[in-house]
Amino acid sequence: GIYNLKELMDIAISNNYEYLGISDHTQAMAGISDESILEQHDKIDALNKNSTCRILKSAECEILNNGNLDLNNDSLSKLDYTIIAIHKQINQVKRIAEQRLIKAIENPYSNILAHPSGRLYKRKVGMCVDMYKIIDACIANNVAIEINGDPDRLDLDPRYIKYALDKGAMFTFDSDTHLANSFYNINNATKIAYDYHIPAERCLNTMGLSELKTF
């Protein structure tokens, strides 16, 4: 996105948020690197000293073709949580795409799988994978599944929500904020939760900060 940490914190405070996760794209997407993330953490620490809203340190790590994440383990160990996602080279054969996703899900630093299919309406088709198999892998590895509120994504596709619920999946609702107005995309994800009967206790966003850290 284009907003700095203080601007994002101010938006969160104005909406009475207890905490805000900062999860910039990583170096494979021309985002933060193993070096620059330390500078970002210093800025977050400074802001957290005098705020009612706590910024959590995160990153939306790109899943590389081999299933590895594009930050090293030392960087990942410094995060409060790690989001994993695929944005590049989505058009892979089914077997390879599934192996790539599942390897990343099994990474011990992975906490949330973002927009699982990678689709963008009318611009990018979703990955060719057995989504039930991907959901099973998330559950087995205690990785929450994102419901992305960006109107271009709305992913996890709602057709898979009942299966994920029945199997015991945890979810996150996400705004995918890149601009100030997109902060309110969270409402789209919340509406999906209402319509598909996702209970509050199955969503990480509804947890208080101490409960979230324990999870």
Short mmCIF file of C-alpha atoms in Angstrom, two decimals:
data_model
loop_
_atom_site.label_atom_id
_atom_site.label_comp_id
_atom_site.label_asym_id
_atom_site.label_seq_id
_atom_site.Cartn_x
_atom_site.Cartn_y
_atom_site.Cartn_z
CA GLY A 1 0.00 0.00 0.00
CA ILE A 2 0.88 3.69 -0.01
CA TYR A 3 0.02 4.62 3.56
CA ASN A 4 2.61 4.80 6.31
CA LEU A 5 2.34 3.03 9.65
CA LYS A 6 1.09 6.08 11.55
CA GLU A 7 -1.67 6.72 9.00
CA LEU A 8 -2.84 3.12 9.19
CA MET A 9 -2.74 3.18 12.99
CA ASP A 10 -4.85 6.35 13.02
CA ILE A 11 -7.48 4.68 10.82
CA ALA A 12 -7.55 1.68 13.16
CA ILE A 13 -7.88 3.89 16.26
CA SER A 14 -10.74 5.85 14.68
CA ASN A 15 -12.53 2.51 14.21
CA ASN A 16 -11.85 1.40 17.82
CA TYR A 17 -9.50 -1.43 16.88
CA GLU A 18 -7.57 -3.05 19.70
CA TYR A 19 -4.83 -4.18 17.33
CA LEU A 20 -3.79 -3.90 13.70
CA GLY A 21 -1.67 -6.32 11.70
CA ILE A 22 0.86 -4.84 9.27
CA SER A 23 1.60 -7.43 6.61
CA ASP A 24 3.36 -5.89 3.64
CA HIS A 25 4.20 -7.95 0.60
CA THR A 26 7.71 -9.39 0.65
CA GLN A 27 10.69 -9.15 -1.64
CA ALA A 28 9.42 -11.43 -4.43
CA MET A 29 6.62 -8.87 -4.86
CA ALA A 30 9.03 -5.88 -4.65
CA GLY A 31 8.14 -5.52 -0.97
CA ILE A 32 9.98 -5.78 2.32
CA SER A 33 13.20 -7.78 2.51
CA ASP A 34 15.10 -9.55 5.28
CA GLU A 35 17.01 -6.28 5.77
CA SER A 36 14.22 -3.69 5.51
CA ILE A 37 11.83 -5.57 7.79
CA LEU A 38 14.06 -4.75 10.77
CA GLU A 39 13.69 -1.04 10.05
CA GLN A 40 9.92 -1.48 9.90
CA HIS A 41 9.97 -3.25 13.28
CA ASP A 42 11.83 -0.33 14.86
CA LYS A 43 9.10 2.04 13.62
CA ILE A 44 6.38 -0.27 14.93
CA ASP A 45 8.04 -0.48 18.35
CA ALA A 46 8.15 3.32 18.53
CA LEU A 47 4.47 3.69 17.63
CA ASN A 48 3.37 0.98 20.05
CA LYS A 49 4.87 2.84 23.00
CA ASN A 50 2.22 5.56 22.94
CA SER A 51 -0.91 4.10 21.40
CA THR A 52 -4.18 2.50 22.46
CA CYS A 53 -3.98 0.30 19.36
CA ARG A 54 -1.14 -2.18 19.12
CA ILE A 55 0.49 -2.87 15.78
CA LEU A 56 1.35 -6.53 15.25
CA LYS A 57 4.40 -7.39 13.15
CA SER A 58 3.58 -9.53 10.16
CA ALA A 59 4.35 -10.07 6.49
CA GLU A 60 2.49 -11.49 3.53
CA CYS A 61 5.22 -13.86 2.40
CA GLU A 62 5.28 -15.00 -1.18
CA ILE A 63 5.25 -18.75 -1.69
CA LEU A 64 8.00 -19.44 -4.19
CA ASN A 65 7.76 -22.07 -6.93
CA ASN A 66 9.48 -24.65 -4.72
CA GLY A 67 7.09 -24.03 -1.81
CA ASN A 68 9.62 -22.07 0.25
CA LEU A 69 8.81 -18.63 1.68
CA ASP A 70 10.78 -15.62 0.46
CA LEU A 71 11.95 -14.44 3.89
CA ASN A 72 14.55 -16.37 5.83
CA ASN A 73 13.79 -18.13 9.11
CA ASP A 74 15.53 -15.48 11.18
CA SER A 75 13.15 -12.83 9.81
CA LEU A 76 10.12 -15.09 10.19
CA SER A 77 11.00 -15.78 13.82
CA LYS A 78 10.73 -12.05 14.59
CA LEU A 79 7.13 -11.78 13.36
CA ASP A 80 4.03 -11.97 15.53
CA TYR A 81 2.47 -14.06 12.77
CA THR A 82 3.11 -14.93 9.13
CA ILE A 83 0.69 -14.79 6.23
CA ILE A 84 1.53 -16.91 3.20
CA ALA A 85 0.19 -16.36 -0.32
CA ILE A 86 0.79 -16.93 -4.01
CA HIS A 87 0.65 -14.01 -6.44
CA LYS A 88 3.06 -15.11 -9.18
CA GLN A 89 3.17 -18.07 -11.57
CA ILE A 90 -0.31 -19.25 -10.66
CA ASN A 91 -0.90 -21.23 -13.87
CA GLN A 92 0.77 -24.47 -12.83
CA VAL A 93 -0.40 -28.03 -13.33
CA LYS A 94 -2.55 -29.29 -10.48
CA ARG A 95 -0.03 -31.66 -8.88
CA ILE A 96 2.75 -29.05 -8.78
CA ALA A 97 0.46 -26.28 -7.53
CA GLU A 98 -0.85 -28.47 -4.71
CA GLN A 99 2.66 -29.53 -3.67
CA ARG A 100 3.75 -25.89 -3.65
CA LEU A 101 0.87 -24.77 -1.45
CA ILE A 102 1.00 -27.69 0.96
CA LYS A 103 4.76 -27.38 1.49
CA ALA A 104 4.27 -23.73 2.46
CA ILE A 105 1.34 -24.58 4.73
CA GLU A 106 3.54 -27.15 6.50
CA ASN A 107 6.24 -24.52 7.18
CA PRO A 108 6.30 -24.14 11.00
CA TYR A 109 6.26 -20.33 10.68
CA SER A 110 3.06 -20.24 8.58
CA ASN A 111 -0.06 -19.00 10.39
CA ILE A 112 -2.55 -17.78 7.77
CA LEU A 113 -3.13 -18.78 4.14
CA ALA A 114 -4.27 -15.68 2.24
CA HIS A 115 -6.70 -15.72 -0.71
CA PRO A 116 -6.20 -19.47 -1.23
CA SER A 117 -7.08 -19.66 -4.93
CA GLY A 118 -5.18 -16.53 -5.96
CA ARG A 119 -8.02 -15.46 -8.26
CA LEU A 120 -8.79 -11.91 -9.35
CA TYR A 121 -12.20 -11.47 -10.95
CA LYS A 122 -11.99 -11.06 -14.75
CA ARG A 123 -8.20 -10.66 -14.51
CA LYS A 124 -6.65 -13.81 -13.09
CA VAL A 125 -8.12 -17.30 -12.87
CA GLY A 126 -7.68 -19.25 -9.66
CA MET A 127 -5.07 -21.94 -9.18
CA CYS A 128 -5.87 -25.43 -10.39
CA VAL A 129 -5.91 -27.27 -7.04
CA ASP A 130 -8.17 -29.55 -5.04
CA MET A 131 -9.24 -26.90 -2.53
CA TYR A 132 -10.57 -29.54 -0.15
CA LYS A 133 -7.06 -30.98 0.05
CA ILE A 134 -5.64 -27.49 0.74
CA ILE A 135 -8.21 -26.90 3.50
CA ASP A 136 -7.32 -30.25 5.06
CA ALA A 137 -3.64 -29.27 5.06
CA CYS A 138 -4.43 -25.96 6.78
CA ILE A 139 -6.39 -27.72 9.51
CA ALA A 140 -3.70 -30.35 10.04
CA ASN A 141 -1.05 -27.63 10.42
CA ASN A 142 -3.08 -25.13 12.48
CA VAL A 143 -3.03 -22.58 9.68
CA ALA A 144 -6.04 -20.24 9.53
CA ILE A 145 -7.75 -19.63 6.19
CA GLU A 146 -8.34 -16.08 5.04
CA ILE A 147 -11.63 -14.78 3.72
CA ASN A 148 -10.42 -11.78 1.76
CA GLY A 149 -12.88 -8.87 1.58
CA ASP A 150 -11.39 -7.24 -1.51
CA PRO A 151 -14.25 -7.23 -4.06
CA ASP A 152 -11.82 -8.56 -6.67
CA ARG A 153 -11.05 -11.59 -4.52
CA LEU A 154 -13.72 -12.68 -1.99
CA ASP A 155 -11.50 -15.69 -1.53
CA LEU A 156 -11.77 -18.31 0.13
CA ASP A 157 -14.59 -18.97 -2.33
CA PRO A 158 -17.75 -19.31 -0.22
CA ARG A 159 -18.55 -22.68 -1.82
CA TYR A 160 -15.85 -24.23 0.42
CA ILE A 161 -16.84 -22.61 3.72
CA LYS A 162 -19.23 -25.31 4.95
CA TYR A 163 -16.63 -28.01 4.34
CA ALA A 164 -13.96 -25.98 6.16
CA LEU A 165 -16.32 -25.32 9.08
CA ASP A 166 -17.32 -28.96 9.38
CA LYS A 167 -13.65 -30.01 9.39
CA GLY A 168 -12.74 -27.51 12.15
CA ALA A 169 -10.92 -24.77 10.23
CA MET A 170 -10.10 -21.40 11.74
CA PHE A 171 -10.63 -18.27 9.65
CA THR A 172 -9.45 -14.69 9.40
CA PHE A 173 -11.43 -11.86 7.83
CA ASP A 174 -9.22 -9.47 5.95
CA SER A 175 -9.61 -6.07 4.30
CA ASP A 176 -6.53 -6.41 2.04
CA THR A 177 -5.90 -2.73 2.67
CA HIS A 178 -3.79 -0.97 0.06
CA LEU A 179 -5.66 2.35 0.14
CA ALA A 180 -7.52 4.09 2.97
CA ASN A 181 -11.00 3.23 1.64
CA SER A 182 -10.10 -0.44 1.26
CA PHE A 183 -9.78 -0.63 5.06
CA TYR A 184 -13.55 -1.12 4.99
CA ASN A 185 -13.38 -4.17 2.72
CA ILE A 186 -13.46 -6.05 6.03
CA ASN A 187 -17.24 -5.54 5.89
CA ASN A 188 -17.44 -7.75 2.79
CA ALA A 189 -15.66 -10.57 4.58
CA THR A 190 -17.86 -10.12 7.65
CA LYS A 191 -21.00 -10.28 5.48
CA ILE A 192 -19.79 -13.59 4.05
CA ALA A 193 -19.32 -14.83 7.62
CA TYR A 194 -22.90 -13.87 8.49
CA ASP A 195 -24.34 -15.46 5.35
CA TYR A 196 -22.41 -18.72 5.78
CA HIS A 197 -22.81 -18.97 9.56
CA ILE A 198 -19.18 -18.78 10.63
CA PRO A 199 -19.29 -18.46 14.44
CA ALA A 200 -17.22 -15.73 16.08
CA GLU A 201 -15.10 -18.24 17.98
CA ARG A 202 -13.79 -19.65 14.70
CA CYS A 203 -12.34 -16.30 13.57
CA LEU A 204 -9.01 -14.97 14.80
CA ASN A 205 -10.09 -11.34 14.36
CA THR A 206 -12.71 -11.65 17.11
CA MET A 207 -10.11 -12.62 19.70
CA GLY A 208 -8.72 -10.15 22.19
CA LEU A 209 -5.01 -9.49 21.87
CA SER A 210 -3.91 -11.85 24.66
CA GLU A 211 -6.13 -14.66 23.37
CA LEU A 212 -4.83 -14.14 19.86
CA LYS A 213 -1.20 -14.34 21.00
CA THR A 214 -1.95 -17.57 22.88
CA PHE A 215 -3.48 -19.08 19.77
#
